[in-house]
Short mmCIF file of C-alpha atoms in Angstrom, two decimals:
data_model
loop_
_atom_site.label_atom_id
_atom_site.label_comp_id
_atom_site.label_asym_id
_atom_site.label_seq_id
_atom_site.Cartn_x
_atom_site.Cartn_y
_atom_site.Cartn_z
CA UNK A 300 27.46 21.17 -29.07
CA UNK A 301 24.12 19.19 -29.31
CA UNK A 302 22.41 18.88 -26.02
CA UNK A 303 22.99 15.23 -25.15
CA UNK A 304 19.61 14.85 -23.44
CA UNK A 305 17.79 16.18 -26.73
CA UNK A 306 19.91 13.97 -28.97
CA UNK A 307 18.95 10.52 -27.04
CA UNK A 308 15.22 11.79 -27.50
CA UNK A 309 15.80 12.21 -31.13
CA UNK A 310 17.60 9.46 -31.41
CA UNK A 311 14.49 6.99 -29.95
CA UNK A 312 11.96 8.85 -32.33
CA UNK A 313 14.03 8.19 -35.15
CA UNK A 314 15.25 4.21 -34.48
CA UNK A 315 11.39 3.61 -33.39
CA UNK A 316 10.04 5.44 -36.16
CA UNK A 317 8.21 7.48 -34.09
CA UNK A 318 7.25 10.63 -35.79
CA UNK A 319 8.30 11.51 -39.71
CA UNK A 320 9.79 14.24 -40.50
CA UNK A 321 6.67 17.13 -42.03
CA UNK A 322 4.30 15.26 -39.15
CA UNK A 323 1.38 16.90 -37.19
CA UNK A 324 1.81 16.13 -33.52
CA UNK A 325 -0.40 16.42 -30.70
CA UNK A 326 1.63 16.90 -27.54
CA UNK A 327 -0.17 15.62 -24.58
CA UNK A 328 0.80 18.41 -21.66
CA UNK A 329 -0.39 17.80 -17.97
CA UNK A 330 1.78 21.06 -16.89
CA UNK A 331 3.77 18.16 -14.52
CA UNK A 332 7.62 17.41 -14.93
CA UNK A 333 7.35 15.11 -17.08
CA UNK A 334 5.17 16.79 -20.18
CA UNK A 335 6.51 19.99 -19.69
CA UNK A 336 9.87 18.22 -20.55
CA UNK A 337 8.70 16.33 -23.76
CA UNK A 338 6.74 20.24 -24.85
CA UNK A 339 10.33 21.58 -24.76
CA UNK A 340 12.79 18.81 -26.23
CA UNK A 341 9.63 18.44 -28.80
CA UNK A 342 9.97 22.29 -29.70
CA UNK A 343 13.94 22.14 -29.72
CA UNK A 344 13.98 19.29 -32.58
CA UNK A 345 10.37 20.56 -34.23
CA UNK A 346 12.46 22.83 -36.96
CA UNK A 347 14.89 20.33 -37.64
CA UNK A 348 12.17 17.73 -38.51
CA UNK A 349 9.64 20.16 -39.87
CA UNK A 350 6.92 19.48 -37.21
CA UNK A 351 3.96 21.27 -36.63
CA UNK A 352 3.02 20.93 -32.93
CA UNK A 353 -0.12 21.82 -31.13
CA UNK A 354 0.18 21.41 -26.58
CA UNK A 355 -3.53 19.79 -25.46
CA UNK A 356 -4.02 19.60 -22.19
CA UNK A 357 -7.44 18.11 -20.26
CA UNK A 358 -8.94 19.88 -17.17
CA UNK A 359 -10.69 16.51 -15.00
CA UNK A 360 -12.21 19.06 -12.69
CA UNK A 361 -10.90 16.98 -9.88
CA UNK A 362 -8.46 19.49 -8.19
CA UNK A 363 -11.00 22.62 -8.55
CA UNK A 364 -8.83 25.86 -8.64
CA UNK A 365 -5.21 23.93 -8.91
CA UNK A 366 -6.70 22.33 -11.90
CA UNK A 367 -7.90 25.79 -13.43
CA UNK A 368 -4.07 26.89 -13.17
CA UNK A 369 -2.53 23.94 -14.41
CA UNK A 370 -4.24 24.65 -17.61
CA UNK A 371 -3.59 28.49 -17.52
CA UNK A 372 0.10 27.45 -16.88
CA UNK A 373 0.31 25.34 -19.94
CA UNK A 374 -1.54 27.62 -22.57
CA UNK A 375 1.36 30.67 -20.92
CA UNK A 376 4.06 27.79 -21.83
CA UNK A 377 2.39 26.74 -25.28
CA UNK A 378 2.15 30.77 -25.76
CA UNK A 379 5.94 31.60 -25.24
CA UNK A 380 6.98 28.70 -26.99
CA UNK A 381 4.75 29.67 -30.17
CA UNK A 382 2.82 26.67 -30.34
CA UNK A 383 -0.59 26.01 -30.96
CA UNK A 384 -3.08 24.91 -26.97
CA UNK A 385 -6.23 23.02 -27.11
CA UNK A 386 -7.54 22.08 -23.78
CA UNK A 387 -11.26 20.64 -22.86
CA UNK A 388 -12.30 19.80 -19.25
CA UNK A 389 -15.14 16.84 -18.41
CA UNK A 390 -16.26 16.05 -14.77
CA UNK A 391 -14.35 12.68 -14.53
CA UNK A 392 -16.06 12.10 -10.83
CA UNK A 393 -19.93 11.86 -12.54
CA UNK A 394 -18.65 9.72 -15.51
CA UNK A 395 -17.03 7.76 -12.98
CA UNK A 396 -20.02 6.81 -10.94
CA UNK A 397 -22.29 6.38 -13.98
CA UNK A 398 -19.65 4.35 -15.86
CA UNK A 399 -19.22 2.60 -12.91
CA UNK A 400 -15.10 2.51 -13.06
CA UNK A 401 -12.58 3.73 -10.56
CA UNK A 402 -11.51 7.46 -10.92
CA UNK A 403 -8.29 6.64 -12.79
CA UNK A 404 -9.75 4.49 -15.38
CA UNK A 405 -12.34 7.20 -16.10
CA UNK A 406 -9.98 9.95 -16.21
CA UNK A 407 -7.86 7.54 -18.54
CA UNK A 408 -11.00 6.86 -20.86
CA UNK A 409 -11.75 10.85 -20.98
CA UNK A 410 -8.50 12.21 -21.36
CA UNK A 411 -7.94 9.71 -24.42
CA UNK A 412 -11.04 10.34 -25.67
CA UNK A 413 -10.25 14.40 -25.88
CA UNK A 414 -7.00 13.50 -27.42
CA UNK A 415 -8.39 11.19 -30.03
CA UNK A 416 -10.76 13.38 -30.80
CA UNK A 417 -8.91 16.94 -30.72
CA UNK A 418 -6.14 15.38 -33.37
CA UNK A 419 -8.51 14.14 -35.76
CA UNK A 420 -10.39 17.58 -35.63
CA UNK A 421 -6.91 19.09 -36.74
CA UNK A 422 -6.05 16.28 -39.39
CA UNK A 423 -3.45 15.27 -36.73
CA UNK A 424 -2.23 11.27 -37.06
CA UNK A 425 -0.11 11.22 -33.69
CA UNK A 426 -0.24 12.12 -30.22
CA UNK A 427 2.85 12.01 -27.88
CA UNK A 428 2.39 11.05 -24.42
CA UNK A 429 5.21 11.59 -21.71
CA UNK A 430 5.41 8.37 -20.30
CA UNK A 431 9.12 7.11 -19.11
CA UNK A 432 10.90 4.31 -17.87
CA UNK A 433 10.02 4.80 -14.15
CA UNK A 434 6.01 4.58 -15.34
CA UNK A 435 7.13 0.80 -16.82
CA UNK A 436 8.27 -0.05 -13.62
CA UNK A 437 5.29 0.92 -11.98
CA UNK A 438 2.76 -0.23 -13.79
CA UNK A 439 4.67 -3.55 -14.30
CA UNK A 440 3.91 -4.01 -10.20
CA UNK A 441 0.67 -2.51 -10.96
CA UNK A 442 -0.35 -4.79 -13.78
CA UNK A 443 1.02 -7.81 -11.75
CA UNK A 444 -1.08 -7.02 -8.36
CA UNK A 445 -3.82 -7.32 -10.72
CA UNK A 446 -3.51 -10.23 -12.26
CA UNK A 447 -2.64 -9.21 -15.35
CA UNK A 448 -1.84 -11.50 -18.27
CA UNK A 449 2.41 -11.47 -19.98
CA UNK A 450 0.14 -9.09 -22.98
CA UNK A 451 -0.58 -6.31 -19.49
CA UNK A 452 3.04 -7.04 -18.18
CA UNK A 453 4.88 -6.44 -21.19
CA UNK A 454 3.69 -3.01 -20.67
CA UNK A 455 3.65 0.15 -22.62
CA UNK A 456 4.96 0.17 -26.23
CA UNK A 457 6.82 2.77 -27.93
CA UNK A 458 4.09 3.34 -30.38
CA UNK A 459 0.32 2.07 -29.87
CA UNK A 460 -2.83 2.83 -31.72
CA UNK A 461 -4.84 5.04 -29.48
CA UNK A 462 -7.91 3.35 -27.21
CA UNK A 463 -10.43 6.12 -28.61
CA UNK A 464 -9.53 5.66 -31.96
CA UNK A 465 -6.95 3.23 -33.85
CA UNK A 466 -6.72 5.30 -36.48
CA UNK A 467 -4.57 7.63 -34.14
CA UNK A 468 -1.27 6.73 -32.89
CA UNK A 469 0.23 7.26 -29.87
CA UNK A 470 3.84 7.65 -29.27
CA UNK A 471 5.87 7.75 -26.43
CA UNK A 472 9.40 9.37 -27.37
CA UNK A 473 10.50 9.56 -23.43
CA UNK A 474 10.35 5.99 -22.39
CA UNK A 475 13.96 4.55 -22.19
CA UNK A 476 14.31 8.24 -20.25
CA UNK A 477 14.41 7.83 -15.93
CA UNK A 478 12.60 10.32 -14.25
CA UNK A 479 15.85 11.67 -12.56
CA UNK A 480 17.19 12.50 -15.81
CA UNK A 481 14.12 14.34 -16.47
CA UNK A 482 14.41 16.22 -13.39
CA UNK A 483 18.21 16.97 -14.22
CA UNK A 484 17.49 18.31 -17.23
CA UNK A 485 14.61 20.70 -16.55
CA UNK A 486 16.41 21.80 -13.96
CA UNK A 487 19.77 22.67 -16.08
CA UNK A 488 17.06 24.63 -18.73
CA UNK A 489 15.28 26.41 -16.32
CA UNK A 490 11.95 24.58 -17.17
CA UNK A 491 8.50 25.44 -15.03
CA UNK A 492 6.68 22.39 -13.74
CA UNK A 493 3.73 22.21 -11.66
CA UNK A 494 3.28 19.13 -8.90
CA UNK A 495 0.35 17.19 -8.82
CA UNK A 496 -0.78 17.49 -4.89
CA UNK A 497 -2.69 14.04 -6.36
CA UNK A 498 0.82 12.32 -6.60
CA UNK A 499 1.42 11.82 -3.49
CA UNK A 500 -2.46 10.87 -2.11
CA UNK A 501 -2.18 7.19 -0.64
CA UNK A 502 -5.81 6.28 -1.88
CA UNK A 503 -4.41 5.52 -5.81
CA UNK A 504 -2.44 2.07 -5.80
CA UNK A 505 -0.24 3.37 -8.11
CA UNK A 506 0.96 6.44 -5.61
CA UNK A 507 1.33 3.45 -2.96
CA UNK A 508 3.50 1.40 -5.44
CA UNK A 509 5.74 4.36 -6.33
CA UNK A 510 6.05 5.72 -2.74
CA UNK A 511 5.89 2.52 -0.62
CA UNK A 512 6.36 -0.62 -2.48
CA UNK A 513 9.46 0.11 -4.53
CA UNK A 514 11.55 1.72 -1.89
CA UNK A 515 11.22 -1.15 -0.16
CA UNK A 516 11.90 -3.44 -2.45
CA UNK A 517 14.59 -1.71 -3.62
CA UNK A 518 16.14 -1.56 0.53
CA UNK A 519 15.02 -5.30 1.47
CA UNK A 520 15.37 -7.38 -1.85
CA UNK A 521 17.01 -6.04 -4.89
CA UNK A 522 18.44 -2.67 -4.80
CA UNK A 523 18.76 -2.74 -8.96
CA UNK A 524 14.44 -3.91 -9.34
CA UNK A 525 13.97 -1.09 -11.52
CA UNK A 526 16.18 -2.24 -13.97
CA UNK A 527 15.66 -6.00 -13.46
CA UNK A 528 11.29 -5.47 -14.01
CA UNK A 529 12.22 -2.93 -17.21
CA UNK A 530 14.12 -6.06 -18.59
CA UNK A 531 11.12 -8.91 -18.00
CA UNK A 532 9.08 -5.91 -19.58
CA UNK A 533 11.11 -5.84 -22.76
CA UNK A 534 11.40 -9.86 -22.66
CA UNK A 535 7.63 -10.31 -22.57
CA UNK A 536 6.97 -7.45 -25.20
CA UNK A 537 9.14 -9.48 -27.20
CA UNK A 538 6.97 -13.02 -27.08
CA UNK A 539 4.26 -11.36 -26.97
CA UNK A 540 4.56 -9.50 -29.98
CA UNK A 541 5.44 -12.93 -31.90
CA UNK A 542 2.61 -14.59 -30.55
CA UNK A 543 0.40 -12.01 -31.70
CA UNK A 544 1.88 -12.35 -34.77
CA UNK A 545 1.04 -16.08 -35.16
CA UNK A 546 -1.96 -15.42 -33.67
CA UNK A 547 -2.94 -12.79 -36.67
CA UNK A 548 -1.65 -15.74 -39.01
CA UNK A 549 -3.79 -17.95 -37.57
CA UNK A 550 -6.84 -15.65 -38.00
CA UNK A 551 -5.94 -15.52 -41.25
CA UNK A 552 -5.62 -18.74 -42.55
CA UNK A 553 -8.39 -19.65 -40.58
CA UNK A 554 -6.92 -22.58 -38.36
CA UNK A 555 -8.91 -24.58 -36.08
CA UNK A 556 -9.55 -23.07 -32.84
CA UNK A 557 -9.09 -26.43 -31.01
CA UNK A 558 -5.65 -27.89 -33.02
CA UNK A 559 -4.18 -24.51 -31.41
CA UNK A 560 -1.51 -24.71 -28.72
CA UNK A 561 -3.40 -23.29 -25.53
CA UNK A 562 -1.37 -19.66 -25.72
CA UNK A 563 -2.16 -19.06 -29.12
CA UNK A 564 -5.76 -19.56 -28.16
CA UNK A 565 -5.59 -17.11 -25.40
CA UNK A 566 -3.66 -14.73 -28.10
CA UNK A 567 -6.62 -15.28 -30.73
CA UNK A 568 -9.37 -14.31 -28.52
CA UNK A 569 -7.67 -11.58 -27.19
CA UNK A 570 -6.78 -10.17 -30.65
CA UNK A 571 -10.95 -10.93 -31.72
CA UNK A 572 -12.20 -9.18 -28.48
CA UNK A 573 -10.10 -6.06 -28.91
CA UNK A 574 -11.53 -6.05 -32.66
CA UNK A 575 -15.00 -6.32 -31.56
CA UNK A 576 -14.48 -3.40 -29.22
CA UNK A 577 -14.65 -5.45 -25.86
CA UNK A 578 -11.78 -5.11 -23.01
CA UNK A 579 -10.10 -8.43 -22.82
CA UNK A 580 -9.81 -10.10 -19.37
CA UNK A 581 -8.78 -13.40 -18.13
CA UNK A 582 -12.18 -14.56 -16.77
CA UNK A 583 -13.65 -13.74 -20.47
CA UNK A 584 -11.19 -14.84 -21.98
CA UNK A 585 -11.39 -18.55 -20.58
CA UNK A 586 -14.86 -18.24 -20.63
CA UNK A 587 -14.79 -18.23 -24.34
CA UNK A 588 -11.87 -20.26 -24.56
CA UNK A 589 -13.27 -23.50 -23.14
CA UNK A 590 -16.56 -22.88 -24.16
CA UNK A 591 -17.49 -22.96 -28.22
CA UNK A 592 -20.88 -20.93 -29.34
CA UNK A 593 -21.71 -20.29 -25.50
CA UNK A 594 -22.73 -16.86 -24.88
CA UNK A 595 -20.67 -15.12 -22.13
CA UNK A 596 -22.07 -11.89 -20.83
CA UNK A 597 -19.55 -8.76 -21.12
CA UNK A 598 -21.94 -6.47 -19.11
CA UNK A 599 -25.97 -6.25 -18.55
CA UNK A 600 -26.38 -5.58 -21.92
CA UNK A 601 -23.51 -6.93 -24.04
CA UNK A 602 -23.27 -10.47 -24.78
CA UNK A 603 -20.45 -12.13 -26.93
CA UNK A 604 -19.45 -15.96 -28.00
CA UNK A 605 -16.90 -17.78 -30.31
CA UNK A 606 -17.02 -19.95 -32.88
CA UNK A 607 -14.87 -23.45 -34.27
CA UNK A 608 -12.12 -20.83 -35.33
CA UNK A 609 -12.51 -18.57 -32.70
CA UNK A 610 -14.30 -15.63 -34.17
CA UNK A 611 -16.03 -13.21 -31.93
CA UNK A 612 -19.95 -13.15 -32.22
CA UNK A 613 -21.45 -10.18 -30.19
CA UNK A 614 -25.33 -9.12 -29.18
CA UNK A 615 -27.01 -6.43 -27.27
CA UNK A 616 -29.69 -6.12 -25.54
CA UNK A 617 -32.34 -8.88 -23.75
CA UNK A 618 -30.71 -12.74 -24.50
CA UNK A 619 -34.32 -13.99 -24.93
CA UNK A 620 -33.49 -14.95 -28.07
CA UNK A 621 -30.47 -16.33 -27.42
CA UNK A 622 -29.08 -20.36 -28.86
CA UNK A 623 -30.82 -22.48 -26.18
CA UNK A 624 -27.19 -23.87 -26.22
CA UNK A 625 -26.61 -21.32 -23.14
CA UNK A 626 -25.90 -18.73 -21.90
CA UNK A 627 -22.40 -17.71 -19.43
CA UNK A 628 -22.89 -15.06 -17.09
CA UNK A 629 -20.94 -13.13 -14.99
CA UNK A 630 -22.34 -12.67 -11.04
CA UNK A 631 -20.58 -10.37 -9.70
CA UNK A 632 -22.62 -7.41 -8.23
CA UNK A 633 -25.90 -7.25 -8.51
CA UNK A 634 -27.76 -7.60 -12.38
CA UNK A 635 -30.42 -8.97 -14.37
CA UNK A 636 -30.50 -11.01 -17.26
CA UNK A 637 -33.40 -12.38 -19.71
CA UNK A 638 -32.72 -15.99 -20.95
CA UNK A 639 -35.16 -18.16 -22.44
CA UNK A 640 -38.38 -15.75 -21.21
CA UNK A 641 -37.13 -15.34 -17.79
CA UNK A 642 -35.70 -12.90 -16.12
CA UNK A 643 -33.22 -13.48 -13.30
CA UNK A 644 -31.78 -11.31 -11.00
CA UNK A 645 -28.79 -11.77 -8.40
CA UNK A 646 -27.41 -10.06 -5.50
CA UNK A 647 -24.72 -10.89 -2.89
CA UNK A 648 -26.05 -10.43 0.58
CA UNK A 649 -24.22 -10.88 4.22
CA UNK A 650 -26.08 -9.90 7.41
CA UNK A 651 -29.35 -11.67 8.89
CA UNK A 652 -30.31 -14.46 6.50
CA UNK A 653 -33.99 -13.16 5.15
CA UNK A 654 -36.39 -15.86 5.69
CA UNK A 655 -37.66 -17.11 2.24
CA UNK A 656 -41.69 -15.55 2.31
CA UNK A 657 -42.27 -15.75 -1.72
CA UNK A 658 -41.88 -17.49 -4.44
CA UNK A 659 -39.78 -17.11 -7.01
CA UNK A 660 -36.69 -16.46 -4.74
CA UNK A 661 -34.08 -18.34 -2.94
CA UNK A 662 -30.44 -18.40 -1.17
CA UNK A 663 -27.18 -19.91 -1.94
CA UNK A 664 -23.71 -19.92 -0.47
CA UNK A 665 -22.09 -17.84 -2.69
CA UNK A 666 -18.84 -19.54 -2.19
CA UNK A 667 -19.88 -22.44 -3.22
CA UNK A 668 -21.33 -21.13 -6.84
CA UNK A 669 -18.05 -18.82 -7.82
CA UNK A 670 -18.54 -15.46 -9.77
CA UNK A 671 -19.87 -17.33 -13.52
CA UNK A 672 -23.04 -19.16 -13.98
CA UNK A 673 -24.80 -21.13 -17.16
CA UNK A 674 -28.10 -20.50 -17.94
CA UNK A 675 -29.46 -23.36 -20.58
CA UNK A 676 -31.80 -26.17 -20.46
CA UNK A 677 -31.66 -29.84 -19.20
CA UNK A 678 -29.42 -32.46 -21.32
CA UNK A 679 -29.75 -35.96 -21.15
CA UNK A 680 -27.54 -37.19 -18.98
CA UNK A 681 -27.60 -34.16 -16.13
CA UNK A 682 -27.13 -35.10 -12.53
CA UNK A 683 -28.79 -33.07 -9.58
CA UNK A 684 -28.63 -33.40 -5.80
CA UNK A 685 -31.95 -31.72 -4.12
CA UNK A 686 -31.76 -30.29 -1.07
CA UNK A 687 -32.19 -32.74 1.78
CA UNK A 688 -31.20 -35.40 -0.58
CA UNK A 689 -28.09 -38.01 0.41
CA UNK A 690 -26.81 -38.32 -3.66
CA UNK A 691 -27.09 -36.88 -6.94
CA UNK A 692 -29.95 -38.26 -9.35
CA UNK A 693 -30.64 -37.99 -12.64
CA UNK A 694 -32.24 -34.97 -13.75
CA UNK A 695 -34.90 -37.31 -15.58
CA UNK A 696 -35.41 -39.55 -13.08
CA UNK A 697 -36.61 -36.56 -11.14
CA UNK A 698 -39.06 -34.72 -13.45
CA UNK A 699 -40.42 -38.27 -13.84
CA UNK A 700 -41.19 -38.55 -10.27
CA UNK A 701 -42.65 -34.06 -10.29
CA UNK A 702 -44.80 -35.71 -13.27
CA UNK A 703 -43.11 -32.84 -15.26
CA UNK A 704 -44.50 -33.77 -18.89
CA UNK A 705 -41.82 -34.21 -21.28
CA UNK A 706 -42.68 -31.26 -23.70
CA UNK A 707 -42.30 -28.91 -20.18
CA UNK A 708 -38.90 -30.39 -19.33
CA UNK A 709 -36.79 -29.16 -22.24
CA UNK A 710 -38.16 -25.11 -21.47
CA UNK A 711 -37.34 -25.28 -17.94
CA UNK A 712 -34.08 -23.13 -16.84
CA UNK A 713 -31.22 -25.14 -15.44
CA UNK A 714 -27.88 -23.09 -13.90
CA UNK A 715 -25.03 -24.61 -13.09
CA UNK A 716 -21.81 -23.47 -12.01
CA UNK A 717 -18.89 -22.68 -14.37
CA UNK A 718 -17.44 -26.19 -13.91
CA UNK A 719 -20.59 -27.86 -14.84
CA UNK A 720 -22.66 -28.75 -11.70
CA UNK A 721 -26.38 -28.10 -11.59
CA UNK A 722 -26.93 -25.83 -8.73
CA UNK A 723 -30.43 -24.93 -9.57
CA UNK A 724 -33.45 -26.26 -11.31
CA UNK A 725 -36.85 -24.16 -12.47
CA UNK A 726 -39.31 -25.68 -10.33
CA UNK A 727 -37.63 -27.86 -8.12
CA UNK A 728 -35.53 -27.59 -5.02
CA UNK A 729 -32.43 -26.26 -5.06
CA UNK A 730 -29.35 -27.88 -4.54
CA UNK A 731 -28.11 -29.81 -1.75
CA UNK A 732 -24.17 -28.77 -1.75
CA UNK A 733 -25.15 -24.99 -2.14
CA UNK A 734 -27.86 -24.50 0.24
CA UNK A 735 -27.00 -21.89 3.28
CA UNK A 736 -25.01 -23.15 6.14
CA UNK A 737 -23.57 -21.85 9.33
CA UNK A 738 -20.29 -21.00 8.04
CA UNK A 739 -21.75 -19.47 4.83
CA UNK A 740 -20.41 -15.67 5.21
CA UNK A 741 -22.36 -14.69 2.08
CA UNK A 742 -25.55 -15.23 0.32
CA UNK A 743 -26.38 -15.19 -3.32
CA UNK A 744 -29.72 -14.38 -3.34
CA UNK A 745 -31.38 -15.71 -7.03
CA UNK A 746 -34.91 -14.51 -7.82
CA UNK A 747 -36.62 -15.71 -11.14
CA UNK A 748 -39.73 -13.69 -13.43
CA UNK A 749 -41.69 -15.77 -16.01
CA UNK A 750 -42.66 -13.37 -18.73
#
């Protein structure tokens, strides 16, 4: 009698055309319950199918010694079972702190990275992960706290190119599976597992979701919200795989950005960032959306625009150079950026206002100017309100009265916020809406370099 476990697991890889039979397959092995299960149903159906499998397993250095014998405990299991162990190891913390990114995302990015990497060393086209249906839940909630967009809640897929490399595939042959039926079966085989001590640390969101949020939502709103978020999963992977497939058509035929119903915008430039190698977010996203041949910074040093049909233009480096169309920039933390021969820097400040003793430096609600600013120059027709002033002016009228000459006026650096209003002028005051006020509980402080 076939195992009836092993035969829904074969049964997946072959309706999702996971795997072919005669494929190479890297077999992603943590040592926890739930890879240890996909090493062994992936060895019971490996003759049948005429797979070669290798078990690769990543050491993040986090859990010093524990970490050490997870990976000795999977090369013993890859030994007995007669299969092929790679393993690497890479101090997540340090690339963490230089990368700037939260410990999960930069164990995510490594671990990835070794897989991508170790299969195409070996001539090996797919890599199967042991993700199930209790991750989908999870990272549904996870995804949602977060803001995420219907592309992030429709979850994981059953196949996906990898985030290292597209030319490698991932696969995930467990993920109609619960993890209870997991559990049942290694139990009934006899199957060695270690536990991640990390599992159960309240500091990752994700460990608070599983262990805090669920159970009560499952005891004070809807005993059955596994099954009810697995089925808005599958409806939004559904729409949003046809809207990314009008939104490759539209790439395609090259349809006007503008004539495009709003989602299929949002769909476009997603599709164009990923291509362009850039991690797609909301903010960008609209950034670019609303904005045609504006340059939005993606970090310090990586700039990126769109054009009539919503192609993705990117640049490195210094945006001296930059169309003196503009330039969209991200505030949050504290940066520099060159635009137009000047070089600005920002910070977010609470305490003790500092009292303004140079030039070249002032203070602004932070509130008041939201996370994105526009660099460009001024444009006939631009209002201003200085400081101390009852009503906005035109921007003219003003360097008129400065006896700014008119060749100076067009080089002079103008930001305004993301909707449009000039906050600050090269030169002049700043304005009235944003200065500093009692109830401001943080400062932007904005200091300018010519040269």
């Amino acid at each position: 009698m076939v195992d009836e476990f092993i035969k829904r697991v074969e049964q997946a890889i072959v309706s999702k055309r996971l795997l072919p039979d005669g494929a190479s397959v890297l077999v992603a092995v943590s040592g926890g319950l739930d890879s240890m299960v996909l090493l062994h149903v992936m060895h019971a159906l490996a003759p049948k199918h005429g797979w070669t499998l290798t078990a690769a397993h990543f050491n993040h250095l986090i859990r010093g010694r524990t970490a050490v014998a997870d990976q000795r405990f999977v090369a013993r299991a890859a030994e007995e079972l007669g299969v092929r162990f790679e393993s690497a190891s890479a101090d997540v913390q340090a690339f963490a702190k230089a990368q700037k990114l939260s410990i999960e995302m930069a164990a995510r990015t490594l671990r990835h990275q070794f897989f991508a990497r170790t299969a195409r060393g070996l001539g090996v086209g797919k890599v199967a992960l042991a993700h199930h249906a209790d991750d989908q839940v999870e990272l549904f909630l996870l995804r949602l706290l977060r803001g995420a967009s219907g592309v992030g809640l429709a979850g994981m897929h059953w196949s996906t190119p990898s985030p290292a490399d597209a030319r490698v595939t991932l696969v995930r042959p467990l993920l109609n599976l619960r993890k209870r039926e997991l559990k049942v079966w290694a139990d009934d085989q006899k199957i060695s597992f270690r536990e991640d001590a990390t599992n159960a640390s309240a500091d990752i969101l994700r460990n608070r979701i599983r262990h805090k949020l669920l159970p009560l939502l499952r005891r004070e709103y809807q005993p059955g919200i596994d099954n009810v978020l697995l089925r808005e999963s599958d409806l939004l992977r559904d729409e949003t795989d046809y809207i990314a497939a009008e939104a490759t058509q539209a790439i395609r035929s090259r349809k006007k950005f503008d004539a495009m119903p709003v989602a299929l915008q949002r769909r476009v430039l997603h599709a164009e960032l990923v291509r362009a190698g850039i991690t797609p977010d909301f903010k960008l996203i609209e950034q670019l959306r609303i904005s045609v041949g504006l340059w939005a910074s993606v970090d310090a040093n990586l700039f990126c625009r769109r054009d009539e049909r919503g192609g993705i233009e990117t640049k490195t480096g210094a945006a001296a150079d930059f169309n003196p169309g503009g330039l969209r920039v991200n505030i949050t933390g504290t940066h520099s950026v060159r635009f137009q021969g000047m070089t600005l820097t920002w910070a977010k400040r609470t305490g003790a206002l500092v009292p303004k003793t140079k030039t070249g430096r002032e203070f602004f609600d932070a509130a008041e100017i939201g996370k994105t600013v526009i660099l460009r120059h001024w444009r006939p027709g631009d209002r201003f309100q200085p400081i101390g002033t009852k009503c906005p002016v035109k921007l003219q009228d003003i360097f008129t009265n400065q006896k700014i000459p008119r060749e100076r006026r067009h080089t002079l650096v103008v930001a305004t916020t993301s909707s449009g209003e000039v906050f600050w002028v090269e030169r002049l005051r700043i304005g009235e809406r944003f200065k500093v006020k009692p109830a401001t509980k943080q400062r932007l402080e904005w200091k300018w370099r010519r040269g």
